[in-house]
């Protein structure tokens, strides 16, 4: 038996006592592939892990709108603009479902937003890189949404019901995002030499940060083993990264552009591609807030939040008026 304090936002500080019987019964449900629902008993550490993971995921969707939003006014045609607008709106929707899923675990949306704006909460390192050309929009859809799909398809079977169900629709939309990105790349690669060079340059800059999206190597990943036992995670970081490499290298070959990795080689025996060493120092630096765009992303998010103040105030005033009318 052990005791833990509950200190996540929205909940009062209280002591929770978890017995060995409770923990064993919980694990039995997990092992039987039962979904855990919001009001079910769960270990405090399970709840906290999910709050951390789902809120980070939500923040990533919201911050992830910025690099692509950067190209909305400069998309090369009306059709591309309409597609990109729909995609960026989908990402906002993903953020909203995910904040709602996290709220079922007893953390308030206000708290999660405050943690993002203060810089306390993390979001995916990939969104701290700049989008320098239109080809970057193709590369993001192809690689970043592609990596997101690899990560998120198994989350449709996550043991926590509200998260798993949110992921079903998110994954359908991510699949559209990946295709729109690949379609941009395909058009550029079939275009002029300059367009193809733009596509190659985008792949050069987005390849390694995309591989970092899967997180540290399994040997360095602190939360992995417990998350696997709880069936929050179904595959390890390295397994998912390998799947991504195997699929994407062949897509790059189809496009006729080359993956910027001299060590990339098909291992005939296993059927998998071996790839070079990831620059983990870069990953650590970006996560620590020192990537090329961290400051810019947070500043912009804070400004957007402040600019939305009047909307929240107006909605609150309207809700108060409605409540007063019902009470009268
Ligand atoms: Fe998304
Ligand atoms: Fe997406």
GROMACS .gro file of C-alpha atoms and ligand atoms in nm:
model
  330
    1UNK     CA    1   0.000   0.000   0.000
    2UNK     CA    2   0.127   0.348  -0.072
    3UNK     CA    3   0.002   0.702  -0.057
    4UNK     CA    4   0.016   0.972  -0.319
    5UNK     CA    5  -0.091   1.333  -0.321
    6UNK     CA    6  -0.314   1.453  -0.600
    7UNK     CA    7  -0.172   1.776  -0.723
    8UNK     CA    8  -0.300   1.806  -1.077
    9UNK     CA    9  -0.482   2.128  -1.154
   10UNK     CA   10  -0.852   2.133  -1.078
   11UNK     CA   11  -0.833   1.883  -0.794
   12UNK     CA   12  -0.785   1.955  -0.430
   13UNK     CA   13  -0.477   1.831  -0.257
   14UNK     CA   14  -0.584   1.506  -0.097
   15UNK     CA   15  -0.432   1.179   0.003
   16UNK     CA   16  -0.532   0.878  -0.201
   17UNK     CA   17  -0.467   0.535  -0.065
   18UNK     CA   18  -0.429   0.265  -0.324
   19UNK     CA   19  -0.438  -0.092  -0.206
   20UNK     CA   20  -0.259  -0.381  -0.372
   21UNK     CA   21  -0.601  -0.536  -0.438
   22UNK     CA   22  -0.724  -0.225  -0.620
   23UNK     CA   23  -0.411  -0.209  -0.832
   24UNK     CA   24  -0.431  -0.578  -0.918
   25UNK     CA   25  -0.801  -0.552  -1.009
   26UNK     CA   26  -0.723  -0.252  -1.228
   27UNK     CA   27  -0.441  -0.434  -1.409
   28UNK     CA   28  -0.673  -0.731  -1.461
   29UNK     CA   29  -0.922  -0.506  -1.640
   30UNK     CA   30  -0.641  -0.365  -1.856
   31UNK     CA   31  -0.513  -0.712  -1.940
   32UNK     CA   32  -0.867  -0.815  -2.039
   33UNK     CA   33  -0.870  -0.521  -2.285
   34UNK     CA   34  -1.155  -0.351  -2.101
   35UNK     CA   35  -1.180   0.024  -2.156
   36UNK     CA   36  -1.131   0.239  -1.848
   37UNK     CA   37  -1.393   0.513  -1.831
   38UNK     CA   38  -1.383   0.855  -1.666
   39UNK     CA   39  -1.569   0.758  -1.348
   40UNK     CA   40  -1.395   0.422  -1.298
   41UNK     CA   41  -1.138   0.376  -1.025
   42UNK     CA   42  -0.785   0.421  -1.159
   43UNK     CA   43  -0.439   0.450  -1.003
   44UNK     CA   44  -0.335   0.810  -0.953
   45UNK     CA   45  -0.021   0.755  -1.160
   46UNK     CA   46  -0.232   0.626  -1.453
   47UNK     CA   47  -0.450   0.937  -1.433
   48UNK     CA   48  -0.149   1.166  -1.422
   49UNK     CA   49   0.023   0.993  -1.712
   50UNK     CA   50  -0.288   1.038  -1.923
   51UNK     CA   51  -0.336   1.401  -1.822
   52UNK     CA   52   0.025   1.470  -1.922
   53UNK     CA   53   0.005   1.282  -2.250
   54UNK     CA   54  -0.340   1.402  -2.363
   55UNK     CA   55  -0.277   1.766  -2.269
   56UNK     CA   56   0.062   1.762  -2.447
   57UNK     CA   57  -0.113   1.613  -2.746
   58UNK     CA   58  -0.381   1.888  -2.736
   59UNK     CA   59  -0.118   2.162  -2.705
   60UNK     CA   60   0.068   2.015  -3.005
   61UNK     CA   61  -0.245   2.035  -3.219
   62UNK     CA   62  -0.301   2.398  -3.120
   63UNK     CA   63   0.059   2.517  -3.159
   64UNK     CA   64   0.086   2.303  -3.474
   65UNK     CA   65  -0.156   2.538  -3.650
   66UNK     CA   66   0.108   2.811  -3.656
   67UNK     CA   67   0.373   2.679  -3.896
   68UNK     CA   68   0.105   2.602  -4.154
   69UNK     CA   69  -0.104   2.908  -4.079
   70UNK     CA   70   0.206   3.097  -4.192
   71UNK     CA   71   0.131   2.990  -4.552
   72UNK     CA   72  -0.246   3.038  -4.564
   73UNK     CA   73  -0.224   3.377  -4.732
   74UNK     CA   74   0.050   3.261  -4.969
   75UNK     CA   75  -0.083   2.924  -5.087
   76UNK     CA   76  -0.016   2.902  -5.462
   77UNK     CA   77  -0.382   2.864  -5.571
   78UNK     CA   78  -0.734   2.905  -5.436
   79UNK     CA   79  -0.771   2.526  -5.426
   80UNK     CA   80  -0.453   2.484  -5.219
   81UNK     CA   81  -0.564   2.763  -4.989
   82UNK     CA   82  -0.905   2.603  -4.929
   83UNK     CA   83  -0.743   2.265  -4.858
   84UNK     CA   84  -0.487   2.414  -4.620
   85UNK     CA   85  -0.753   2.616  -4.441
   86UNK     CA   86  -0.959   2.300  -4.386
   87UNK     CA   87  -0.652   2.118  -4.257
   88UNK     CA   88  -0.555   2.389  -4.010
   89UNK     CA   89  -0.915   2.400  -3.887
   90UNK     CA   90  -0.905   2.023  -3.836
   91UNK     CA   91  -0.601   2.069  -3.611
   92UNK     CA   92  -0.794   2.319  -3.398
   93UNK     CA   93  -1.073   2.061  -3.373
   94UNK     CA   94  -0.824   1.794  -3.264
   95UNK     CA   95  -0.699   2.025  -2.991
   96UNK     CA   96  -1.055   2.077  -2.869
   97UNK     CA   97  -1.150   1.706  -2.858
   98UNK     CA   98  -0.829   1.635  -2.674
   99UNK     CA   99  -0.875   1.909  -2.414
  100UNK     CA  100  -1.223   1.764  -2.357
  101UNK     CA  101  -1.081   1.412  -2.321
  102UNK     CA  102  -0.826   1.538  -2.067
  103UNK     CA  103  -1.099   1.721  -1.874
  104UNK     CA  104  -1.270   1.387  -1.805
  105UNK     CA  105  -0.967   1.311  -1.586
  106UNK     CA  106  -1.041   1.601  -1.353
  107UNK     CA  107  -0.810   1.869  -1.490
  108UNK     CA  108  -0.964   2.196  -1.606
  109UNK     CA  109  -0.916   2.342  -1.951
  110UNK     CA  110  -0.818   2.675  -1.792
  111UNK     CA  111  -0.538   2.501  -1.604
  112UNK     CA  112  -0.410   2.326  -1.916
  113UNK     CA  113  -0.414   2.649  -2.117
  114UNK     CA  114  -0.240   2.834  -1.834
  115UNK     CA  115   0.033   2.567  -1.828
  116UNK     CA  116   0.085   2.603  -2.203
  117UNK     CA  117   0.102   2.981  -2.193
  118UNK     CA  118   0.339   2.989  -1.896
  119UNK     CA  119   0.576   2.753  -2.078
  120UNK     CA  120   0.534   2.482  -1.814
  121UNK     CA  121   0.358   2.235  -2.043
  122UNK     CA  122   0.537   2.072  -2.336
  123UNK     CA  123   0.421   2.020  -2.691
  124UNK     CA  124   0.572   1.831  -2.983
  125UNK     CA  125   0.924   1.954  -3.067
  126UNK     CA  126   0.848   1.951  -3.442
  127UNK     CA  127   0.638   2.267  -3.429
  128UNK     CA  128   0.937   2.476  -3.327
  129UNK     CA  129   1.086   2.461  -3.676
  130UNK     CA  130   1.016   2.733  -3.935
  131UNK     CA  131   0.819   2.689  -4.259
  132UNK     CA  132   1.045   2.862  -4.512
  133UNK     CA  133   0.886   2.763  -4.843
  134UNK     CA  134   0.558   2.627  -4.980
  135UNK     CA  135   0.727   2.286  -5.006
  136UNK     CA  136   0.745   2.284  -4.626
  137UNK     CA  137   0.365   2.261  -4.621
  138UNK     CA  138   0.395   1.950  -4.836
  139UNK     CA  139   0.668   1.808  -4.616
  140UNK     CA  140   0.470   1.873  -4.298
  141UNK     CA  141   0.161   1.695  -4.430
  142UNK     CA  142   0.362   1.405  -4.567
  143UNK     CA  143   0.611   1.361  -4.283
  144UNK     CA  144   0.469   1.526  -3.971
  145UNK     CA  145   0.109   1.413  -4.018
  146UNK     CA  146   0.248   1.080  -4.142
  147UNK     CA  147   0.444   1.039  -3.819
  148UNK     CA  148   0.138   1.149  -3.621
  149UNK     CA  149  -0.065   0.870  -3.785
  150UNK     CA  150   0.196   0.609  -3.689
  151UNK     CA  151   0.177   0.731  -3.331
  152UNK     CA  152  -0.198   0.772  -3.315
  153UNK     CA  153  -0.343   0.465  -3.489
  154UNK     CA  154  -0.242   0.247  -3.191
  155UNK     CA  155  -0.394   0.510  -2.959
  156UNK     CA  156  -0.738   0.418  -3.100
  157UNK     CA  157  -0.689   0.104  -2.888
  158UNK     CA  158  -0.561   0.292  -2.582
  159UNK     CA  159  -0.702   0.158  -2.254
  160UNK     CA  160  -0.858   0.493  -2.162
  161UNK     CA  161  -1.196   0.507  -2.340
  162UNK     CA  162  -1.240   0.883  -2.395
  163UNK     CA  163  -0.888   0.915  -2.543
  164UNK     CA  164  -0.924   0.606  -2.763
  165UNK     CA  165  -1.258   0.725  -2.902
  166UNK     CA  166  -1.130   1.077  -2.972
  167UNK     CA  167  -0.846   0.921  -3.171
  168UNK     CA  168  -1.074   0.744  -3.419
  169UNK     CA  169  -1.192   1.064  -3.585
  170UNK     CA  170  -0.855   1.235  -3.541
  171UNK     CA  171  -0.683   0.953  -3.731
  172UNK     CA  172  -0.930   0.971  -4.021
  173UNK     CA  173  -0.854   1.341  -4.054
  174UNK     CA  174  -0.477   1.287  -4.018
  175UNK     CA  175  -0.493   1.047  -4.308
  176UNK     CA  176  -0.641   1.324  -4.526
  177UNK     CA  177  -0.365   1.558  -4.402
  178UNK     CA  178  -0.094   1.312  -4.495
  179UNK     CA  179  -0.238   1.271  -4.845
  180UNK     CA  180  -0.267   1.644  -4.903
  181UNK     CA  181   0.099   1.683  -4.804
  182UNK     CA  182   0.212   1.401  -5.031
  183UNK     CA  183   0.005   1.548  -5.313
  184UNK     CA  184   0.184   1.883  -5.276
  185UNK     CA  185   0.520   1.703  -5.282
  186UNK     CA  186   0.419   1.499  -5.586
  187UNK     CA  187   0.318   1.812  -5.777
  188UNK     CA  188   0.645   1.984  -5.692
  189UNK     CA  189   0.850   1.678  -5.783
  190UNK     CA  190   0.677   1.654  -6.120
  191UNK     CA  191   0.720   2.026  -6.179
  192UNK     CA  192   1.020   2.234  -6.280
  193UNK     CA  193   1.376   2.169  -6.158
  194UNK     CA  194   1.336   2.457  -5.916
  195UNK     CA  195   1.017   2.312  -5.773
  196UNK     CA  196   1.179   1.973  -5.730
  197UNK     CA  197   1.475   2.136  -5.559
  198UNK     CA  198   1.232   2.306  -5.318
  199UNK     CA  199   1.079   1.966  -5.236
  200UNK     CA  200   1.427   1.818  -5.177
  201UNK     CA  201   1.523   2.110  -4.953
  202UNK     CA  202   1.206   2.066  -4.748
  203UNK     CA  203   1.275   1.694  -4.705
  204UNK     CA  204   1.633   1.774  -4.600
  205UNK     CA  205   1.513   2.006  -4.324
  206UNK     CA  206   1.209   1.806  -4.199
  207UNK     CA  207   1.341   1.451  -4.211
  208UNK     CA  208   1.540   1.439  -3.887
  209UNK     CA  209   1.297   1.646  -3.678
  210UNK     CA  210   1.022   1.408  -3.798
  211UNK     CA  211   1.217   1.107  -3.667
  212UNK     CA  212   1.252   1.289  -3.334
  213UNK     CA  213   0.871   1.308  -3.308
  214UNK     CA  214   0.868   0.946  -3.187
  215UNK     CA  215   1.058   1.047  -2.876
  216UNK     CA  216   1.381   0.917  -2.726
  217UNK     CA  217   1.522   0.571  -2.797
  218UNK     CA  218   1.354   0.297  -2.595
  219UNK     CA  219   1.659   0.266  -2.370
  220UNK     CA  220   1.621   0.635  -2.273
  221UNK     CA  221   1.243   0.657  -2.256
  222UNK     CA  222   1.139   0.699  -1.893
  223UNK     CA  223   0.764   0.646  -1.921
  224UNK     CA  224   0.749   0.375  -2.186
  225UNK     CA  225   0.746   0.049  -1.988
  226UNK     CA  226   0.467   0.156  -1.753
  227UNK     CA  227   0.261   0.304  -2.038
  228UNK     CA  228   0.293  -0.026  -2.228
  229UNK     CA  229   0.182  -0.225  -1.921
  230UNK     CA  230  -0.121   0.003  -1.889
  231UNK     CA  231  -0.188  -0.028  -2.263
  232UNK     CA  232  -0.178   0.346  -2.309
  233UNK     CA  233   0.105   0.274  -2.551
  234UNK     CA  234   0.099  -0.032  -2.776
  235UNK     CA  235   0.435  -0.001  -2.950
  236UNK     CA  236   0.766   0.138  -2.833
  237UNK     CA  237   0.914   0.462  -2.970
  238UNK     CA  238   1.175   0.274  -3.173
  239UNK     CA  239   0.920   0.032  -3.319
  240UNK     CA  240   0.700   0.319  -3.437
  241UNK     CA  241   0.999   0.511  -3.574
  242UNK     CA  242   1.109   0.204  -3.769
  243UNK     CA  243   0.761   0.161  -3.921
  244UNK     CA  244   0.766   0.526  -4.024
  245UNK     CA  245   1.112   0.498  -4.183
  246UNK     CA  246   1.019   0.181  -4.373
  247UNK     CA  247   0.707   0.337  -4.524
  248UNK     CA  248   0.845   0.686  -4.588
  249UNK     CA  249   1.173   0.590  -4.755
  250UNK     CA  250   0.977   0.414  -5.028
  251UNK     CA  251   0.750   0.715  -5.071
  252UNK     CA  252   1.057   0.938  -5.111
  253UNK     CA  253   1.184   0.701  -5.380
  254UNK     CA  254   0.849   0.730  -5.559
  255UNK     CA  255   0.880   1.109  -5.544
  256UNK     CA  256   1.234   1.086  -5.679
  257UNK     CA  257   1.395   1.278  -5.394
  258UNK     CA  258   1.648   1.145  -5.147
  259UNK     CA  259   1.635   1.104  -4.772
  260UNK     CA  260   1.925   1.301  -4.617
  261UNK     CA  261   2.089   1.006  -4.443
  262UNK     CA  262   2.409   0.846  -4.575
  263UNK     CA  263   2.364   0.550  -4.342
  264UNK     CA  264   2.018   0.462  -4.472
  265UNK     CA  265   2.027   0.105  -4.603
  266UNK     CA  266   1.779  -0.175  -4.650
  267UNK     CA  267   1.860  -0.471  -4.431
  268UNK     CA  268   1.764  -0.760  -4.659
  269UNK     CA  269   1.731  -1.009  -4.375
  270UNK     CA  270   1.483  -0.812  -4.166
  271UNK     CA  271   1.321  -0.614  -4.448
  272UNK     CA  272   1.372  -0.295  -4.244
  273UNK     CA  273   1.577   0.011  -4.328
  274UNK     CA  274   1.871   0.084  -4.101
  275UNK     CA  275   1.915   0.455  -4.046
  276UNK     CA  276   2.176   0.689  -3.905
  277UNK     CA  277   2.215   0.829  -3.556
  278UNK     CA  278   1.963   1.096  -3.456
  279UNK     CA  279   2.108   1.419  -3.315
  280UNK     CA  280   1.955   1.385  -2.967
  281UNK     CA  281   2.123   1.701  -2.845
  282UNK     CA  282   1.915   1.897  -3.094
  283UNK     CA  283   1.600   1.724  -2.964
  284UNK     CA  284   1.691   1.804  -2.603
  285UNK     CA  285   1.761   2.168  -2.692
  286UNK     CA  286   1.429   2.211  -2.873
  287UNK     CA  287   1.232   2.045  -2.591
  288UNK     CA  288   1.412   2.273  -2.343
  289UNK     CA  289   1.276   2.576  -2.529
  290UNK     CA  290   1.576   2.660  -2.744
  291UNK     CA  291   1.458   2.551  -3.088
  292UNK     CA  292   1.448   2.796  -3.379
  293UNK     CA  293   1.086   2.909  -3.314
  294UNK     CA  294   0.994   2.821  -2.953
  295UNK     CA  295   0.975   3.181  -2.840
  296UNK     CA  296   0.785   3.294  -3.147
  297UNK     CA  297   0.527   3.012  -3.111
  298UNK     CA  298   0.455   3.088  -2.747
  299UNK     CA  299   0.446   3.464  -2.799
  300UNK     CA  300   0.195   3.422  -3.078
  301UNK     CA  301  -0.019   3.181  -2.873
  302UNK     CA  302  -0.021   3.426  -2.580
  303UNK     CA  303  -0.122   3.712  -2.808
  304UNK     CA  304  -0.401   3.502  -2.961
  305UNK     CA  305  -0.524   3.415  -2.612
  306UNK     CA  306  -0.526   3.781  -2.507
  307UNK     CA  307  -0.698   3.882  -2.830
  308UNK     CA  308  -0.971   3.630  -2.751
  309UNK     CA  309  -1.044   3.784  -2.412
  310UNK     CA  310  -1.345   3.979  -2.535
  311UNK     CA  311  -1.497   3.664  -2.686
  312UNK     CA  312  -1.473   3.480  -2.353
  313UNK     CA  313  -1.615   3.781  -2.171
  314UNK     CA  314  -1.903   3.813  -2.415
  315UNK     CA  315  -1.982   3.441  -2.391
  316UNK     CA  316  -1.977   3.463  -2.012
  317UNK     CA  317  -2.203   3.770  -2.011
  318UNK     CA  318  -2.448   3.591  -2.241
  319UNK     CA  319  -2.444   3.277  -2.023
  320UNK     CA  320  -2.511   3.490  -1.713
  321UNK     CA  321  -2.802   3.661  -1.889
  322UNK     CA  322  -2.952   3.330  -1.992
  323UNK     CA  323  -2.912   3.190  -1.640
  324UNK     CA  324  -3.079   3.502  -1.492
  325UNK     CA  325  -3.368   3.464  -1.738
  326UNK     CA  326  -3.419   3.099  -1.639
  327UNK     CA  327  -3.402   3.193  -1.268
  328UNK     CA  328  -3.657   3.477  -1.305
  329LIG    FE1  329  -0.403   1.680  -3.577
  330LIG    FE1  330  -0.286   1.674  -3.892
   0.00000   0.00000   0.00000
